[in-house]
């Protein structure tokens, strides 16, 4: 709530009460006593719950300390902010446990999707690794036998080598 006594001509003339939801929130409020001057702003914060309909009632009324000729009250501004709870919910009727349960269910889907993606990546890695291993082990096409020693090539397969080289 925002208060500023711009109506009084002297200090300690304006006393009033503030009520929130029908309950006395501040009694005998004298702005000049708090600020020590006239026309000086004063801010007061109150935390309350709305009723079942979501309604907050704010009212001001003159105090019993006010003189009969100066009975008045002043409220310059009112800010109402809806606060959320520690779980980020703006609805006070929803329990924290139900929010945790709903978030846990959502995390299960994320976990299953993450596991599926990781499995696909591992499978792709294994396939690529096997292809590289097969490519490194295989030798390109050769007219020479792979199990023949050098001595065998010189004496036993020279005719096959000549046929291949000279057509």
XYZ file of N, CA and C in Angstrom:
501
model
N 0.844 -1.170 0.000
C 0.000 0.000 0.000
C 0.887 1.230 0.000
N 0.431 2.259 -0.678
C 1.171 3.515 -0.795
C 0.376 4.615 -0.089
N 1.028 5.265 0.848
C 0.399 6.358 1.585
C 1.254 7.607 1.446
N 0.587 8.767 1.381
C 1.283 10.054 1.394
C 0.274 11.107 1.856
N 0.527 11.689 3.000
C -0.399 12.674 3.574
C -0.185 14.024 2.894
N -0.982 14.276 1.879
C -0.907 15.551 1.157
C -2.068 16.471 1.546
N -2.906 16.030 2.498
C -4.097 16.800 2.871
C -3.935 17.563 4.184
N -3.112 17.069 5.092
C -2.984 17.701 6.416
C -2.185 18.991 6.337
N -2.506 19.920 7.255
C -1.787 21.186 7.330
C -0.707 21.156 8.408
N -0.768 20.173 9.310
C 0.214 20.066 10.395
C 0.464 18.594 10.689
N 1.542 18.313 11.402
C 1.879 16.936 11.782
C 0.864 16.409 12.797
N 0.724 15.118 12.837
C -0.095 14.383 13.808
C -1.566 14.801 13.801
N -2.106 15.042 12.642
C -3.531 15.368 12.531
C -4.349 14.229 11.942
N -3.729 13.366 11.170
C -4.462 12.337 10.427
C -4.143 10.956 10.994
N -5.128 10.347 11.656
C -5.004 8.996 12.195
C -6.073 8.141 11.525
N -5.691 6.953 11.084
C -6.689 6.069 10.485
C -6.265 4.615 10.648
N -7.212 3.720 10.374
C -6.998 2.278 10.474
C -7.071 1.664 9.075
N -6.336 0.576 8.888
C -6.338 -0.158 7.618
C -6.865 -1.563 7.892
N -7.824 -1.997 7.075
C -8.427 -3.318 7.213
C -8.186 -4.110 5.927
N -7.807 -5.363 6.088
C -7.636 -6.265 4.942
C -8.459 -7.510 5.216
N -9.336 -7.841 4.280
C -10.263 -8.970 4.420
C -11.049 -8.888 5.724
N -11.409 -7.674 6.120
C -12.213 -7.466 7.318
C -11.435 -7.513 8.619
N -10.140 -7.742 8.561
C -9.306 -7.809 9.767
C -8.466 -6.543 9.871
N -8.251 -6.093 11.092
C -7.446 -4.902 11.325
C -5.991 -5.201 10.985
N -5.448 -4.501 9.994
C -4.058 -4.705 9.574
C -3.137 -3.700 10.247
N -3.565 -2.450 10.348
C -2.792 -1.395 11.008
C -3.766 -0.492 11.758
N -3.468 -0.261 13.010
C -4.342 0.574 13.838
C -3.660 1.904 14.133
N -4.449 2.974 14.087
C -3.982 4.321 14.433
C -2.745 4.726 13.631
N -2.790 4.520 12.349
C -1.662 4.872 11.482
C -1.565 6.389 11.355
N -0.429 6.945 11.724
C -0.149 8.378 11.587
C 1.083 8.504 10.699
N 0.873 8.896 9.467
C 1.964 8.965 8.500
C 3.032 9.967 8.913
N 2.630 11.103 9.483
C 3.615 12.117 9.874
C 4.481 11.636 11.036
N 3.959 10.748 11.864
C 4.767 10.191 12.948
C 5.829 9.233 12.397
N 5.493 8.521 11.350
C 6.432 7.564 10.747
C 7.478 8.284 9.906
N 7.048 9.225 9.066
C 7.972 9.886 8.131
C 8.591 11.161 8.698
N 8.036 11.685 9.788
C 8.514 12.911 10.455
C 8.340 14.160 9.588
N 7.454 14.084 8.585
C 7.149 15.258 7.755
C 5.847 15.019 7.005
N 5.315 16.048 6.417
C 4.114 15.949 5.587
C 4.517 15.695 4.134
N 3.591 15.179 3.390
C 3.769 14.927 1.954
C 4.996 14.061 1.663
N 5.248 13.102 2.529
C 6.353 12.165 2.336
C 5.770 10.765 2.142
N 6.219 10.050 1.132
C 5.620 8.735 0.864
C 5.993 7.697 1.918
N 5.053 6.785 2.118
C 5.263 5.658 3.029
C 4.645 4.432 2.364
N 5.372 3.338 2.394
C 4.915 2.093 1.779
C 4.781 1.029 2.852
N 3.709 0.273 2.790
C 3.493 -0.833 3.725
C 3.116 -2.070 2.919
N 3.755 -3.179 3.213
C 3.487 -4.444 2.521
C 2.741 -5.384 3.450
N 1.762 -6.075 2.918
C 0.995 -7.067 3.657
C 0.891 -8.311 2.787
N 0.997 -9.464 3.398
C 0.840 -10.733 2.688
C -0.427 -11.390 3.211
N -1.376 -11.623 2.323
C -2.661 -12.212 2.705
C -3.070 -13.241 1.666
N -3.979 -14.111 2.057
C -4.576 -15.068 1.134
C -5.934 -14.541 0.706
N -6.291 -14.782 -0.523
C -7.617 -14.417 -1.007
C -8.633 -15.405 -0.453
N -9.902 -15.010 -0.450
C -10.931 -15.935 0.013
C -11.231 -16.964 -1.076
N -12.248 -17.784 -0.864
C -12.573 -18.861 -1.810
C -12.910 -18.334 -3.201
N -13.427 -17.112 -3.277
C -13.789 -16.522 -4.563
C -12.617 -15.804 -5.218
N -11.462 -15.756 -4.537
C -10.301 -15.059 -5.069
C -10.354 -13.562 -4.831
N -11.128 -13.125 -3.839
C -11.331 -11.704 -3.569
C -10.508 -11.286 -2.353
N -9.880 -10.120 -2.462
C -9.194 -9.495 -1.329
C -9.888 -8.161 -1.079
N -10.300 -7.936 0.145
C -10.981 -6.701 0.515
C -10.013 -5.798 1.273
N -9.877 -4.547 0.827
C -9.019 -3.558 1.483
C -9.878 -2.336 1.785
N -9.824 -1.869 3.038
C -10.581 -0.664 3.394
C -9.807 0.143 4.425
N -10.113 1.441 4.470
C -9.516 2.338 5.463
C -10.650 3.081 6.152
N -10.410 3.453 7.398
C -11.430 4.169 8.175
C -10.734 5.055 9.197
N -11.375 6.151 9.608
C -10.770 7.022 10.618
C -10.549 6.277 11.932
N -9.526 6.670 12.652
C -9.194 6.070 13.941
C -9.960 6.773 15.062
N -10.058 6.121 16.204
C -10.660 6.737 17.387
C -9.796 7.877 17.912
N -8.505 7.909 17.538
C -7.618 8.980 17.982
C -7.843 10.279 17.210
N -8.549 10.193 16.093
C -8.801 11.390 15.283
C -9.774 12.315 16.017
N -9.520 13.591 15.906
C -10.467 14.559 16.480
C -11.703 14.603 15.586
N -12.876 14.885 16.143
C -14.110 14.859 15.343
C -14.064 15.780 14.128
N -13.388 16.912 14.224
C -13.338 17.820 13.081
C -12.314 17.389 12.032
N -11.439 16.475 12.354
C -10.399 16.046 11.409
C -10.509 14.543 11.078
N -11.656 13.949 11.224
C -11.814 12.520 10.934
C -11.704 12.308 9.426
N -10.679 11.564 9.040
C -10.431 11.336 7.627
C -9.495 10.133 7.504
N -9.272 9.685 6.309
C -8.326 8.600 6.035
C -7.824 8.780 4.615
N -6.651 8.228 4.330
C -6.066 8.429 2.999
C -5.318 7.165 2.561
N -5.534 6.790 1.328
C -4.790 5.697 0.689
C -4.499 6.158 -0.731
N -3.243 6.390 -1.049
C -2.876 6.932 -2.363
C -2.721 5.868 -3.438
N -2.334 4.686 -3.064
C -2.130 3.655 -4.076
C -2.185 2.268 -3.465
N -2.552 1.323 -4.285
C -2.651 -0.061 -3.827
C -2.102 -0.961 -4.926
N -1.132 -1.764 -4.589
C -0.584 -2.756 -5.521
C -0.945 -4.128 -5.000
N -1.438 -4.954 -5.884
C -1.736 -6.336 -5.509
C -0.913 -7.225 -6.420
N -0.087 -8.041 -5.816
C 0.764 -8.963 -6.569
C 0.423 -10.382 -6.154
N 0.263 -11.222 -7.117
C 0.020 -12.625 -6.830
C 1.366 -13.319 -6.747
N 1.630 -13.933 -5.624
C 2.916 -14.582 -5.387
C 2.789 -16.071 -5.690
N 3.862 -16.642 -6.197
C 3.858 -18.083 -6.435
C 4.534 -18.792 -5.270
N 4.253 -20.082 -5.163
C 4.885 -20.863 -4.097
C 6.252 -21.355 -4.559
N 6.916 -22.128 -3.733
C 8.279 -22.570 -4.046
C 8.346 -23.460 -5.282
N 7.224 -24.011 -5.702
C 7.203 -24.878 -6.884
C 6.804 -24.118 -8.146
N 6.623 -22.802 -8.041
C 6.279 -22.017 -9.214
C 4.795 -21.965 -9.510
N 3.962 -22.481 -8.625
C 2.520 -22.483 -8.835
C 1.917 -21.193 -8.283
N 1.014 -20.577 -9.038
C 0.301 -19.400 -8.574
C -0.984 -19.778 -7.853
N -1.366 -21.038 -7.908
C -2.591 -21.498 -7.279
C -2.254 -22.111 -5.938
N -2.664 -21.488 -4.868
C -2.361 -21.983 -3.531
C -3.074 -23.269 -3.190
N -4.111 -23.636 -3.967
C -4.883 -24.837 -3.664
C -4.212 -26.106 -4.168
N -3.268 -25.978 -5.071
C -2.567 -27.150 -5.591
C -1.434 -27.488 -4.639
N -1.389 -28.730 -4.215
C -0.341 -29.121 -3.277
C 0.989 -29.300 -3.998
N 2.048 -29.125 -3.254
C 3.389 -29.289 -3.810
C 3.597 -30.731 -4.256
N 3.030 -31.686 -3.521
C 3.194 -33.100 -3.873
C 2.606 -33.403 -5.250
N 1.452 -32.823 -5.571
C 0.860 -33.093 -6.887
C 1.703 -32.489 -8.002
N 2.326 -31.353 -7.744
C 3.203 -30.751 -8.748
C 4.426 -31.627 -8.956
N 4.979 -32.153 -7.867
C 6.148 -33.030 -7.986
C 5.805 -34.291 -8.756
N 4.616 -34.860 -8.502
C 4.212 -36.069 -9.225
C 4.071 -35.781 -10.710
N 3.473 -34.659 -11.069
C 3.285 -34.361 -12.488
C 4.616 -34.089 -13.167
N 5.556 -33.457 -12.472
C 6.876 -33.212 -13.061
C 7.643 -34.518 -13.208
N 7.470 -35.444 -12.267
C 8.170 -36.725 -12.349
C 7.679 -37.509 -13.560
N 6.379 -37.463 -13.844
C 5.848 -38.155 -15.018
C 6.443 -37.585 -16.298
N 6.575 -36.313 -16.374
C 7.160 -35.681 -17.556
C 8.613 -36.061 -17.727
N 9.336 -36.248 -16.634
C 10.741 -36.627 -16.706
C 10.907 -38.055 -17.194
N 9.918 -38.930 -16.956
C 10.007 -40.303 -17.452
C 10.037 -40.313 -18.976
N 9.214 -39.514 -19.605
C 9.205 -39.438 -21.064
C 10.519 -38.918 -21.602
N 11.073 -37.938 -20.932
C 12.370 -37.389 -21.340
C 13.445 -38.456 -21.183
N 13.378 -39.217 -20.100
C 14.367 -40.273 -19.864
C 14.296 -41.362 -20.921
N 13.090 -41.773 -21.297
C 12.925 -42.812 -22.319
C 13.447 -42.310 -23.665
N 13.113 -41.081 -24.025
C 13.612 -40.520 -25.289
C 15.131 -40.404 -25.281
N 15.686 -39.978 -24.169
C 17.145 -39.860 -24.066
C 17.806 -41.221 -24.212
N 17.244 -42.238 -23.567
C 17.791 -43.586 -23.662
C 17.724 -44.100 -25.103
N 16.630 -43.835 -25.800
C 16.499 -44.277 -27.189
C 17.532 -43.589 -28.082
N 17.735 -42.309 -27.894
C 18.716 -41.572 -28.705
C 20.124 -42.073 -28.431
N 20.445 -42.293 -27.165
C 21.781 -42.799 -26.812
C 21.986 -44.184 -27.407
N 20.952 -45.031 -27.359
C 21.059 -46.376 -27.935
C 21.311 -46.309 -29.439
N 20.615 -45.422 -30.132
C 20.834 -45.270 -31.571
C 22.248 -44.783 -31.871
N 22.743 -43.861 -31.079
C 24.107 -43.367 -31.283
C 25.143 -44.466 -31.053
N 24.947 -45.278 -30.012
C 25.877 -46.380 -29.737
C 25.828 -47.393 -30.878
N 24.630 -47.721 -31.362
C 24.506 -48.674 -32.469
C 25.192 -48.134 -33.727
N 25.010 -46.859 -34.026
C 25.668 -46.259 -35.189
C 27.183 -46.282 -35.032
N 27.669 -46.030 -33.835
C 29.111 -46.068 -33.580
C 29.664 -47.473 -33.798
N 28.958 -48.494 -33.307
C 29.415 -49.881 -33.464
C 29.453 -50.255 -34.942
N 28.426 -49.900 -35.701
C 28.386 -50.222 -37.130
C 29.532 -49.530 -37.864
N 29.761 -48.268 -37.588
C 30.850 -47.529 -38.244
C 32.210 -48.111 -37.857
N 32.359 -48.500 -36.613
C 33.626 -49.074 -36.152
C 33.897 -50.408 -36.853
N 32.859 -51.231 -37.010
C 33.030 -52.515 -37.695
C 33.368 -52.305 -39.165
N 32.746 -51.353 -39.817
C 33.051 -51.080 -41.226
C 34.495 -50.628 -41.390
N 34.971 -49.797 -40.498
C 36.362 -49.347 -40.561
C 37.322 -50.505 -40.310
N 36.968 -51.395 -39.380
C 37.830 -52.541 -39.085
C 37.895 -53.481 -40.286
N 36.775 -53.733 -40.954
C 36.750 -54.596 -42.131
C 37.538 -53.940 -43.259
N 37.416 -52.645 -43.434
C 38.138 -51.939 -44.495
C 39.641 -51.979 -44.253
N 40.079 -51.913 -43.020
C 41.510 -51.956 -42.721
C 42.074 -53.363 -42.888
N 41.299 -54.392 -42.575
C 41.770 -55.771 -42.690
C 41.816 -56.231 -44.145
N 40.949 -55.759 -44.983
C 40.898 -56.255 -46.350
C 41.959 -55.568 -47.200
N 42.529 -56.340 -48.067
C 43.511 -55.827 -49.015
C 42.787 -55.747 -50.342
N 43.098 -54.784 -51.140
C 42.450 -54.649 -52.432
C 42.707 -55.869 -53.313
N 42.141 -55.919 -54.484
C 42.290 -57.071 -55.378
C 43.732 -57.200 -55.814
N 44.219 -58.406 -55.786
C 45.601 -58.658 -56.181
C 45.638 -59.930 -57.010
N 46.420 -59.922 -58.108
C 46.529 -61.146 -58.904
C 47.428 -62.167 -58.219
N 48.112 -61.763 -57.189
C 49.019 -62.669 -56.499
C 48.295 -63.350 -55.359
N 48.617 -64.567 -55.093
C 48.007 -65.241 -53.948
C 48.512 -64.605 -52.653
N 47.623 -64.447 -51.717
C 47.971 -63.789 -50.465
C 48.743 -64.698 -49.521
N 48.628 -65.992 -49.675
C 49.309 -66.911 -48.762
C 50.636 -67.420 -49.315
N 51.056 -66.945 -50.457
C 52.301 -67.432 -51.076
C 53.482 -66.665 -50.527
N 54.551 -67.386 -50.295
C 55.775 -66.719 -49.849
C 56.522 -66.212 -51.072
N 57.561 -65.404 -50.860
C 58.314 -64.818 -51.968
C 59.041 -65.897 -52.772
N 59.541 -66.892 -52.084
C 60.251 -67.968 -52.782
C 59.328 -68.747 -53.687
N 58.109 -69.000 -53.261
C 57.152 -69.732 -54.077
C 56.765 -68.953 -55.322
N 56.689 -67.649 -55.198
C 56.316 -66.835 -56.352
C 57.383 -66.886 -57.440
N 58.630 -66.903 -57.053
C 59.705 -66.868 -58.048
C 59.724 -68.136 -58.888
N 59.463 -69.249 -58.271
C 59.656 -70.492 -59.008
C 58.368 -71.137 -59.466
N 57.304 -71.089 -58.697
C 56.113 -71.857 -59.025
C 55.104 -71.059 -59.841
N 54.956 -69.777 -59.597
C 53.880 -69.028 -60.231
C 54.388 -68.024 -61.259
N 55.570 -68.218 -61.805
C 56.083 -67.251 -62.775
C 55.275 -67.269 -64.058
N 54.804 -68.400 -64.453
C 54.025 -68.460 -65.692
C 52.693 -67.727 -65.514
N 52.056 -67.832 -64.366
C 50.797 -67.114 -64.123
C 51.051 -65.627 -64.061
N 52.197 -65.267 -63.507
C 52.533 -63.850 -63.412
C 52.797 -63.277 -64.797
N 53.502 -64.055 -65.677
C 53.776 -63.574 -67.033
C 52.478 -63.420 -67.815
N 51.546 -64.330 -67.660
C 50.271 -64.245 -68.371
C 49.518 -62.986 -67.947
N 49.549 -62.694 -66.666
C 48.815 -61.533 -66.167
C 49.459 -60.232 -66.620
N 50.784 -60.165 -66.586
C 51.473 -58.926 -66.910
C 51.495 -58.643 -68.410
N 51.531 -59.672 -69.272
C 51.708 -59.447 -70.708
C 50.505 -59.836 -71.542
N 49.492 -60.290 -71.051
C 48.275 -60.737 -71.739
C 48.608 -61.594 -72.894
